[in-house]
Coordinates of C-alpha atoms in Angstrom, one line a residue:
X1 CA 306.6 28.7 234.7
X2 CA 308.3 27.1 231.7
X3 CA 310.7 28.2 228.9
X4 CA 309.5 26.3 226.0
X5 CA 311.5 26.4 222.7
X6 CA 311.5 24.7 219.4
X7 CA 314.1 24.9 216.5
X8 CA 313.9 24.0 212.9
X9 CA 316.1 20.8 211.9
X10 CA 319.6 21.9 210.9
X11 CA 318.7 25.5 211.6
X12 CA 316.2 25.4 208.9
X13 CA 313.3 28.1 208.8
X14 CA 310.1 27.2 210.4
X15 CA 308.3 30.4 209.7
X16 CA 308.6 31.0 206.0
X17 CA 306.0 33.9 206.0
X18 CA 304.4 36.4 208.1
X19 CA 301.2 34.5 207.6
X20 CA 302.7 31.4 209.2
X21 CA 303.8 33.5 212.1
X22 CA 300.3 34.7 212.6
X23 CA 298.8 31.2 212.2
X24 CA 301.2 30.0 215.0
X25 CA 300.1 32.8 217.4
X26 CA 296.3 32.0 216.6
X27 CA 297.2 28.3 217.4
X28 CA 298.9 29.4 220.6
X29 CA 295.9 31.6 221.6
X30 CA 293.7 28.7 221.0
X31 CA 295.8 26.4 223.2
X32 CA 295.9 29.2 226.0
X33 CA 292.1 29.3 225.9
X34 CA 291.7 25.6 226.2
X35 CA 294.4 25.1 228.9
X36 CA 294.3 28.3 231.0
X37 CA 298.0 29.0 230.1
X38 CA 299.4 32.5 230.4
X39 CA 302.0 33.6 228.1
X40 CA 304.3 36.2 229.7
X41 CA 306.7 36.5 226.8
X42 CA 307.5 35.1 223.4
X43 CA 309.8 35.6 220.5
X44 CA 309.5 34.3 217.0
X45 CA 312.5 34.0 215.0
X46 CA 312.7 32.5 211.5
X47 CA 314.1 29.2 212.6
X48 CA 313.0 28.9 216.2
X49 CA 310.7 30.3 218.9
X50 CA 310.7 30.8 222.6
X51 CA 307.8 31.0 224.9
X52 CA 307.7 31.8 228.6
X53 CA 304.5 30.1 229.8
X54 CA 302.7 29.8 233.1
X55 CA 300.6 26.7 233.4
X56 CA 298.1 27.2 236.5
X57 CA 297.4 23.5 236.0
X58 CA 299.8 20.7 235.4
X59 CA 298.8 20.5 231.7
X60 CA 302.0 21.5 229.6
X61 CA 302.1 18.2 227.7
X62 CA 298.3 18.5 226.9
X63 CA 298.7 21.9 225.5
X64 CA 301.7 21.1 223.3
X65 CA 299.8 18.4 221.6

């Protein structure tokens, strides 16, 4: 299990629109399909996100690329 988070530089927004939030979730879904990740929880804020991921294989780095 991993707690993954990312923040915008200087607290700047990383999700400027709902469309960008949806695109992020689509990309996350694709990464999960390719890596076997299981997302147990997530939160998307305007300037950061948190993910609670389970990686059945040791492939966190591969999926983050």
